[in-house]
mmCIF file of N, CA and C in Angstrom:
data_model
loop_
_atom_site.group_PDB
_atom_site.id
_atom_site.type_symbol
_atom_site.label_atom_id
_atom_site.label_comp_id
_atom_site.label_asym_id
_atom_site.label_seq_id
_atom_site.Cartn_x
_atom_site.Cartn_y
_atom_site.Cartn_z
ATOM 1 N N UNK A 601 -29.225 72.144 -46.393
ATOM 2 C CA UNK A 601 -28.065 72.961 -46.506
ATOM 3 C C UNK A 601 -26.791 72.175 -46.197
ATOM 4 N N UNK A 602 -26.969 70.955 -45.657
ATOM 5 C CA UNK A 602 -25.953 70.398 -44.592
ATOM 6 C C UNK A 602 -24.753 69.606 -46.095
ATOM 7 N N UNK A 603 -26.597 69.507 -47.463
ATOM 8 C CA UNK A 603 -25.855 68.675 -48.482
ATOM 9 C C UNK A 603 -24.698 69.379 -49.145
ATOM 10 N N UNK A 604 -25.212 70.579 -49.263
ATOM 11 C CA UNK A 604 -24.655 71.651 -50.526
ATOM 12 C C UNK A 604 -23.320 71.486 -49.360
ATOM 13 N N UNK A 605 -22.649 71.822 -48.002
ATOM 14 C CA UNK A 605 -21.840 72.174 -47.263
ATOM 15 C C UNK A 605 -20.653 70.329 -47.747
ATOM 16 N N UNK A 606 -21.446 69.098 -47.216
ATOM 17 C CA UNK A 606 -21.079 68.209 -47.700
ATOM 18 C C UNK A 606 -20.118 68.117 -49.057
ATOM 19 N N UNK A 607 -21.099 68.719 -49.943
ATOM 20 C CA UNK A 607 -20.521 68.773 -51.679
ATOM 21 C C UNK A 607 -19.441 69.196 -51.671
ATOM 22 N N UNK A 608 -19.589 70.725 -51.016
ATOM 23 C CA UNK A 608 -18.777 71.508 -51.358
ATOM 24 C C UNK A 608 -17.518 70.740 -50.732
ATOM 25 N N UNK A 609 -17.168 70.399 -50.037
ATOM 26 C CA UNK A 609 -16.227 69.678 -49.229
ATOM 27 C C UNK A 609 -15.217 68.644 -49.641
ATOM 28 N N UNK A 610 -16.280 67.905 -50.420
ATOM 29 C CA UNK A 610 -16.096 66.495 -51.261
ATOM 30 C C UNK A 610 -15.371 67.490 -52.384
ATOM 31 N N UNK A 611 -15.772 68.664 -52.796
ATOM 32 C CA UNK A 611 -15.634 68.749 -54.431
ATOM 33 C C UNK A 611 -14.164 69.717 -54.225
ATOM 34 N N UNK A 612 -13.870 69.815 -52.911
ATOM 35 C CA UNK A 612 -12.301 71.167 -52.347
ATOM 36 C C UNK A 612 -11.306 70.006 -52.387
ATOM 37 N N UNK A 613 -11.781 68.811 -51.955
ATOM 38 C CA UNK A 613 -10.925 67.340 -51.322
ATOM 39 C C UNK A 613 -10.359 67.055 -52.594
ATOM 40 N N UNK A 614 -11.619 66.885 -53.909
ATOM 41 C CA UNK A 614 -10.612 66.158 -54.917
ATOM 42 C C UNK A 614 -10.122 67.463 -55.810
ATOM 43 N N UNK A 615 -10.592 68.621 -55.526
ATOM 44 C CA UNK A 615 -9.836 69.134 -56.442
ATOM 45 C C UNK A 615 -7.824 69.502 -56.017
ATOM 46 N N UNK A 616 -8.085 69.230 -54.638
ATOM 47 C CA UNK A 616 -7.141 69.346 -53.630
ATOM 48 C C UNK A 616 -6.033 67.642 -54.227
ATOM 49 N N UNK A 617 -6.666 66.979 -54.302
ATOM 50 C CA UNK A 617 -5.885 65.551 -55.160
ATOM 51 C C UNK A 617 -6.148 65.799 -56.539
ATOM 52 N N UNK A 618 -6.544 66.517 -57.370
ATOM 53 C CA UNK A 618 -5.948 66.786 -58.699
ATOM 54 C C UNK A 618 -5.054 67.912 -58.706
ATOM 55 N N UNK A 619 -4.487 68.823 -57.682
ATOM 56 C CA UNK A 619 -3.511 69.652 -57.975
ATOM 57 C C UNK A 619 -2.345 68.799 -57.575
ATOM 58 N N UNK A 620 -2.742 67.861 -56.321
ATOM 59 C CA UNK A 620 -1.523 66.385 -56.513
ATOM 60 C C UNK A 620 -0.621 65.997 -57.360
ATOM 61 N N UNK A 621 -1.928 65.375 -57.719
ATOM 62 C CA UNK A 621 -1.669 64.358 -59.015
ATOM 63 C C UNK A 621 -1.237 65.255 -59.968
ATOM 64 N N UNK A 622 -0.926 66.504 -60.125
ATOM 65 C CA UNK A 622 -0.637 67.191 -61.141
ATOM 66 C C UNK A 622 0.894 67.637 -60.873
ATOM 67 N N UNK A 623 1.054 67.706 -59.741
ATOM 68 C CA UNK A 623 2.350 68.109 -59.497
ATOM 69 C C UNK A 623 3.118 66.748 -59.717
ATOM 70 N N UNK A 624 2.559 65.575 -58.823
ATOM 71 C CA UNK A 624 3.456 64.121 -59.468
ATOM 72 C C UNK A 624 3.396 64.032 -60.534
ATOM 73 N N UNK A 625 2.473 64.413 -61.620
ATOM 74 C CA UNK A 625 2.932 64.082 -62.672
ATOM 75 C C UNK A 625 4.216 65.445 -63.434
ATOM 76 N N UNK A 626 4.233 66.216 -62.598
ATOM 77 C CA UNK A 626 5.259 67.240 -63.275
ATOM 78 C C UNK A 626 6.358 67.023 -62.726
ATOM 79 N N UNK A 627 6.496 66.496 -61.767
ATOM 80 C CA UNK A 627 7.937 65.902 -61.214
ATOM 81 C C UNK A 627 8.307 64.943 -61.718
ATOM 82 N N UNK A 628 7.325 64.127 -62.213
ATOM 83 C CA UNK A 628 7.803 62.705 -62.776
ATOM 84 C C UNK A 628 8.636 63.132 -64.233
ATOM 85 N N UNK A 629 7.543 64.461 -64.890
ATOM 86 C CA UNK A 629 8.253 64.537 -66.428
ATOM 87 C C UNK A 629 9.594 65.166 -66.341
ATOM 88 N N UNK A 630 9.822 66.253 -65.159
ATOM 89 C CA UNK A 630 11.171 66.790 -64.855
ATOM 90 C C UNK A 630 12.125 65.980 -64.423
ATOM 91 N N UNK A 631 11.690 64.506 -64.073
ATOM 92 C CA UNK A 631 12.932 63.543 -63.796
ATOM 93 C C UNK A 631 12.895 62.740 -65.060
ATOM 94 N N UNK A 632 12.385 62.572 -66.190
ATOM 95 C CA UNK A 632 12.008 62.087 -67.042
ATOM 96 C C UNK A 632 13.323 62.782 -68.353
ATOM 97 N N UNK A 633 13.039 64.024 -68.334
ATOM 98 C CA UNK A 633 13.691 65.258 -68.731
ATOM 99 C C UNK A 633 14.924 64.779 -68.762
ATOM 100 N N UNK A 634 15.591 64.992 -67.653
ATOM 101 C CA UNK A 634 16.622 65.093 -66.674
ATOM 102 C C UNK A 634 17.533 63.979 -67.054
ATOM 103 N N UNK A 635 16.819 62.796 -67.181
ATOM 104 C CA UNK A 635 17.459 61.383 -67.680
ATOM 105 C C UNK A 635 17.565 61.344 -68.947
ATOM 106 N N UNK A 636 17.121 62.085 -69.664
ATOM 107 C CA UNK A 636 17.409 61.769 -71.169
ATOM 108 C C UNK A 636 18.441 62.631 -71.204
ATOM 109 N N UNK A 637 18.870 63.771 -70.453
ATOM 110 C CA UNK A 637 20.101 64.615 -70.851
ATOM 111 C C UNK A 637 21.448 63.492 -70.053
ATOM 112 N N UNK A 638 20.992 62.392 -69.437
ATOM 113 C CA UNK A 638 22.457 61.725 -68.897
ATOM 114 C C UNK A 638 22.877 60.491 -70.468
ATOM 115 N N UNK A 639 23.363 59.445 -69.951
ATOM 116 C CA UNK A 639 23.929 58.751 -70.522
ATOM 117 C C UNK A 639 22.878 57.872 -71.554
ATOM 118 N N UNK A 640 23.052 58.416 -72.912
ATOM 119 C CA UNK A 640 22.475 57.182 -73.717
ATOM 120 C C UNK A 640 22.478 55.746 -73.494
ATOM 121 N N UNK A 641 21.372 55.375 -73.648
ATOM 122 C CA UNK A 641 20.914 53.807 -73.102
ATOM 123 C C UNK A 641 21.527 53.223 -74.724
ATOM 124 N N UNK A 642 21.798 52.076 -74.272
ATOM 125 C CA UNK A 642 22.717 51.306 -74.970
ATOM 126 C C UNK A 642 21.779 50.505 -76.227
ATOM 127 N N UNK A 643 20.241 50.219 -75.378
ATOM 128 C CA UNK A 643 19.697 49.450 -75.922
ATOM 129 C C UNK A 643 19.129 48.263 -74.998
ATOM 130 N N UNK A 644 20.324 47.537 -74.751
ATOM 131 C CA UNK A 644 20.533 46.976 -74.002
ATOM 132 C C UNK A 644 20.658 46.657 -72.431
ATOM 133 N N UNK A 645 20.382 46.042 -71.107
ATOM 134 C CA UNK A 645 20.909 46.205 -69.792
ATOM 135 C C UNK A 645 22.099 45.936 -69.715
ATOM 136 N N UNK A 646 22.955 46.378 -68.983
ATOM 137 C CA UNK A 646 24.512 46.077 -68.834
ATOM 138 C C UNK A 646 24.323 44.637 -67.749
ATOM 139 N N UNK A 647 24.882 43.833 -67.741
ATOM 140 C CA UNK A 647 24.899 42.372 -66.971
ATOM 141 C C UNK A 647 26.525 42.059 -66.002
ATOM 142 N N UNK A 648 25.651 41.698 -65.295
ATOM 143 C CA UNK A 648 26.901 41.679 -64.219
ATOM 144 C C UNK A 648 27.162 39.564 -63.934
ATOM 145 N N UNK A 649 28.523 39.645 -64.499
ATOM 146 C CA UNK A 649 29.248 38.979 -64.577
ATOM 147 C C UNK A 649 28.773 37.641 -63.330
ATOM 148 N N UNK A 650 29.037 38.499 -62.321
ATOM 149 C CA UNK A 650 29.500 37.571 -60.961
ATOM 150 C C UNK A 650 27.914 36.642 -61.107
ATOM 151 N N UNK A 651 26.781 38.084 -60.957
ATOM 152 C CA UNK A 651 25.711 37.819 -60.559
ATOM 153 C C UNK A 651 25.249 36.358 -61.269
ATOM 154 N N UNK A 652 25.409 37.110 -62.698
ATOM 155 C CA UNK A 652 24.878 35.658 -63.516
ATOM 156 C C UNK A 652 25.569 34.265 -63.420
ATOM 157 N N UNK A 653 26.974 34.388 -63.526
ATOM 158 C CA UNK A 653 27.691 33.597 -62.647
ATOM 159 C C UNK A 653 26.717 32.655 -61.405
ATOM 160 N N UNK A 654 26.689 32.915 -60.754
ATOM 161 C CA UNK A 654 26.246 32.788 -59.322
ATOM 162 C C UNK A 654 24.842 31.989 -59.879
ATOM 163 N N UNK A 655 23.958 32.426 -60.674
ATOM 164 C CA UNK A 655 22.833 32.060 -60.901
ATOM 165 C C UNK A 655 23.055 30.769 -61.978
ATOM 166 N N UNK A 656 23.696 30.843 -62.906
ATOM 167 C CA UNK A 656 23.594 29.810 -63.766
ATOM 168 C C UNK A 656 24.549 28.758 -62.748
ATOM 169 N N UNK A 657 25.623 28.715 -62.131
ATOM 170 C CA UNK A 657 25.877 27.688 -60.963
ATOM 171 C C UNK A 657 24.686 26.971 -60.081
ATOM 172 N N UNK A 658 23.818 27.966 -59.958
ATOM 173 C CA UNK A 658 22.639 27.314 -58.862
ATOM 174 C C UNK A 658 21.431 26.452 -59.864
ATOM 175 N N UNK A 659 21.660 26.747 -61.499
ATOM 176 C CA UNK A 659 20.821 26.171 -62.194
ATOM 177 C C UNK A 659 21.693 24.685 -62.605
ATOM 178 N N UNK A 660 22.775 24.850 -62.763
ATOM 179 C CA UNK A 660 23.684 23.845 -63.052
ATOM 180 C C UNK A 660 23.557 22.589 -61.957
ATOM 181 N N UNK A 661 23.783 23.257 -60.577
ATOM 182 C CA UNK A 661 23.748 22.204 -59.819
ATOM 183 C C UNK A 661 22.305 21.570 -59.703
ATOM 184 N N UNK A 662 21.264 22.417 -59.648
ATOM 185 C CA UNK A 662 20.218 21.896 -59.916
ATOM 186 C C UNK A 662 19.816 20.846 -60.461
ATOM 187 N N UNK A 663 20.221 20.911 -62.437
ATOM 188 C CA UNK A 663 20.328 20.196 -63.075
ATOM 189 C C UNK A 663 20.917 19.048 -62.546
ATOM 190 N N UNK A 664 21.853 18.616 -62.452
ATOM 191 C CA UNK A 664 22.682 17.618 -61.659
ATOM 192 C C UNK A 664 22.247 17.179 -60.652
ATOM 193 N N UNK A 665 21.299 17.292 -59.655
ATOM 194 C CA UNK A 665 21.038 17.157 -58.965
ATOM 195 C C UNK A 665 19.538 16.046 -58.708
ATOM 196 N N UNK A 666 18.699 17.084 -60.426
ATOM 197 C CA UNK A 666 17.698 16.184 -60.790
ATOM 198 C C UNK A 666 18.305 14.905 -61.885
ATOM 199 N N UNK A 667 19.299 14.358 -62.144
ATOM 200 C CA UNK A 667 19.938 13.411 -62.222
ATOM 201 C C UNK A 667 19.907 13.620 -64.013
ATOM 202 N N UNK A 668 20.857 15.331 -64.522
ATOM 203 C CA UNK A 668 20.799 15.682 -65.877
ATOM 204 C C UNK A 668 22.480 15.533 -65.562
ATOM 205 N N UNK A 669 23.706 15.284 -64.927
ATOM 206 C CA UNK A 669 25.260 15.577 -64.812
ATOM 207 C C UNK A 669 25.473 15.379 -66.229
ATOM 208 N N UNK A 670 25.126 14.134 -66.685
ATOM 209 C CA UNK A 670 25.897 14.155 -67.845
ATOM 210 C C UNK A 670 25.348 14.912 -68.719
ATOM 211 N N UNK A 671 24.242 15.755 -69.218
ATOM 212 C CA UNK A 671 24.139 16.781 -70.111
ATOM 213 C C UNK A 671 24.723 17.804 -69.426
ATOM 214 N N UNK A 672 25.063 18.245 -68.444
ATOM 215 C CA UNK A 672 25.594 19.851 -67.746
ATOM 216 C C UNK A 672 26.691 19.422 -68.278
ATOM 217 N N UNK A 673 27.479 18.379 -68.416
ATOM 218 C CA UNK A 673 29.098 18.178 -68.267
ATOM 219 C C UNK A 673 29.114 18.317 -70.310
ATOM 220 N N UNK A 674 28.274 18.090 -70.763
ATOM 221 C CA UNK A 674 27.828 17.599 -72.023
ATOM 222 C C UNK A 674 27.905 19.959 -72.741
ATOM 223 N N UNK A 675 26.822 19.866 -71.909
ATOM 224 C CA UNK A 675 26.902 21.338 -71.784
ATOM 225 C C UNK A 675 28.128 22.161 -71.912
ATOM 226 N N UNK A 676 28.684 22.303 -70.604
ATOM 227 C CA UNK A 676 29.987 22.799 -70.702
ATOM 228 C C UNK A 676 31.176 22.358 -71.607
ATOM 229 N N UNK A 677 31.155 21.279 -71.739
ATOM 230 C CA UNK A 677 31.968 20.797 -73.609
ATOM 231 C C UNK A 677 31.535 21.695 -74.321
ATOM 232 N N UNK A 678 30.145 21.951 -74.816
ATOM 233 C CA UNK A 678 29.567 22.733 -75.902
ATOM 234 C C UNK A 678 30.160 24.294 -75.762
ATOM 235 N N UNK A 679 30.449 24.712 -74.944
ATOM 236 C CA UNK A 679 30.894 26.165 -73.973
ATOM 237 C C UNK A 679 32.395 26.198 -74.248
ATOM 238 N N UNK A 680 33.538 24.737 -74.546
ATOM 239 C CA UNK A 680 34.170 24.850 -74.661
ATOM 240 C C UNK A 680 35.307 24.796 -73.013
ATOM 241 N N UNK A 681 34.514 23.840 -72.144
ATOM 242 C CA UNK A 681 34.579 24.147 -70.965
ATOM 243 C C UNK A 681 34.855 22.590 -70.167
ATOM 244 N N UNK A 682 35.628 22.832 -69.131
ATOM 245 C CA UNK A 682 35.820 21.597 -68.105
ATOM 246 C C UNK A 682 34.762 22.250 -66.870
ATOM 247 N N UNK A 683 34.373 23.239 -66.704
ATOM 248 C CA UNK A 683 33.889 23.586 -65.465
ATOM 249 C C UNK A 683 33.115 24.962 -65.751
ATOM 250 N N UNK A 684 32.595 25.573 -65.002
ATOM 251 C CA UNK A 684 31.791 26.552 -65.250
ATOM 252 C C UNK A 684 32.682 28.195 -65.421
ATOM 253 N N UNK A 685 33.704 27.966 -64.093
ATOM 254 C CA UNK A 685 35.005 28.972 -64.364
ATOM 255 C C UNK A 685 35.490 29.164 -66.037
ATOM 256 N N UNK A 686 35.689 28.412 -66.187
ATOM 257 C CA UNK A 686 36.478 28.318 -67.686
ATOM 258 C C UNK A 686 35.447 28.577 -68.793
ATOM 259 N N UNK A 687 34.030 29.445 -68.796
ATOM 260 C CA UNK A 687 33.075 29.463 -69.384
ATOM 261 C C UNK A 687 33.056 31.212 -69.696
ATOM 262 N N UNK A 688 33.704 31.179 -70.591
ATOM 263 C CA UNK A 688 33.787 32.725 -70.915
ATOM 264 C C UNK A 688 32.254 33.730 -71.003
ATOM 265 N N UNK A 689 32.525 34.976 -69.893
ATOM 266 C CA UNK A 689 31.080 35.163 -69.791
ATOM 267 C C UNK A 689 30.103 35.494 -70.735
ATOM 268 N N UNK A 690 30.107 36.154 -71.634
ATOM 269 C CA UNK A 690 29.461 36.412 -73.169
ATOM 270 C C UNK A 690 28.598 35.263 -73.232
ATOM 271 N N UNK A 691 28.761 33.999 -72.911
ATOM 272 C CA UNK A 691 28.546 33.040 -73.278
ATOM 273 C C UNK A 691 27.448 32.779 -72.062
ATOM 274 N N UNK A 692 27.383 33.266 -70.837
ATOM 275 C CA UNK A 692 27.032 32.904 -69.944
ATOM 276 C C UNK A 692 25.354 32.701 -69.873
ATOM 277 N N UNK A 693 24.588 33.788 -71.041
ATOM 278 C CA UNK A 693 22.991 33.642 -71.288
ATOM 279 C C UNK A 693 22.394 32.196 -72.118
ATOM 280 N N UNK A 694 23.286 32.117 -73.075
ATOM 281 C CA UNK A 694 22.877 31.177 -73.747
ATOM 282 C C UNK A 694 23.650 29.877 -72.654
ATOM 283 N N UNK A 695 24.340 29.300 -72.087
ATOM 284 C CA UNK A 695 24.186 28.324 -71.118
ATOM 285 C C UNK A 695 23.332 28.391 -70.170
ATOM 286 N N UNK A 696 22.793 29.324 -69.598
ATOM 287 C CA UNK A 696 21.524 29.366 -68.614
ATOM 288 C C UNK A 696 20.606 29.086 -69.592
ATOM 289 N N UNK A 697 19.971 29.121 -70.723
ATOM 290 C CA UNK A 697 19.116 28.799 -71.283
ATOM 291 C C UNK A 697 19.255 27.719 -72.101
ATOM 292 N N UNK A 698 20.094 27.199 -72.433
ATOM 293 C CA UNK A 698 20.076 25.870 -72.456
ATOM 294 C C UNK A 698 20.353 24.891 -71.474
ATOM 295 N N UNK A 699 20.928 24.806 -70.310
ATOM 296 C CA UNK A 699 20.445 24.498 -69.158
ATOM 297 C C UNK A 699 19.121 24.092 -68.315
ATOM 298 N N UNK A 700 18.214 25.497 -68.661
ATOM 299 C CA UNK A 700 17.110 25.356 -68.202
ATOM 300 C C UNK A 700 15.940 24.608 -69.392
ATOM 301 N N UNK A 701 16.689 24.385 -70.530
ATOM 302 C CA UNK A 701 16.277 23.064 -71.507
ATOM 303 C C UNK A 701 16.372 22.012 -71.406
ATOM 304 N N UNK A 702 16.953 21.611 -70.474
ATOM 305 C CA UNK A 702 17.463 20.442 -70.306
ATOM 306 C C UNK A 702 16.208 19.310 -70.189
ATOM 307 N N UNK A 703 15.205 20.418 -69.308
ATOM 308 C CA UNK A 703 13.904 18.937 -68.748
ATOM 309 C C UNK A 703 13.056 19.155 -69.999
ATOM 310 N N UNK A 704 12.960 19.914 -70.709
ATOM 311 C CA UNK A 704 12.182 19.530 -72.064
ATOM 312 C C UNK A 704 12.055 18.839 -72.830
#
């Protein structure tokens, strides 16, 4: 008898985590919902200036550092550039990735 008491127990537990899991998943679709009535996605991520900034500097010096200066300086010519400031940001993906071409 002790099994059937066992079962029954086991079988209250998960049905007790599928009314869970049922509610997370209904909260998830009501925030799901919710976001498609805000701002159309572009397509795209929006990119933050500084950040990438900041990151392609730490790849730059890098470069330079593993003894590439004259392609970074070579680089920033191509950019239209004396320095990384003067590197209009639009531009700022494709110099991190050619940058990080450099050891290829």
């Amino acid at each position: 008898m002790s099994k059937m008491n066992d079962l029954d127990l086991r079988l209250k537990e998960t049905e007790n985590q599928l009314d869970q899991a049922k509610d997370t998943i209904q909260s998830i679709r009501e925030l799901l919902l919710s976001n498609q009535d805000a701002a159309p996605c572009s397509g795209t991520p929006e990119r933050n200036p500084v950040e990438d900034k900041v990151t392609i500097r730490k790849m730059l010096a890098k470069k330079s550092a593993e003894g590439y200066t004259a392609q970074v300086k070579s680089l920033l010519h191509k950019f239209g550039a004396e320095k990384l400031s003067d590197v209009d940001p639009k531009d700022y993906e494709d110099l991190y990735y050619s940058a990080k071409g450099l050891e290829q």
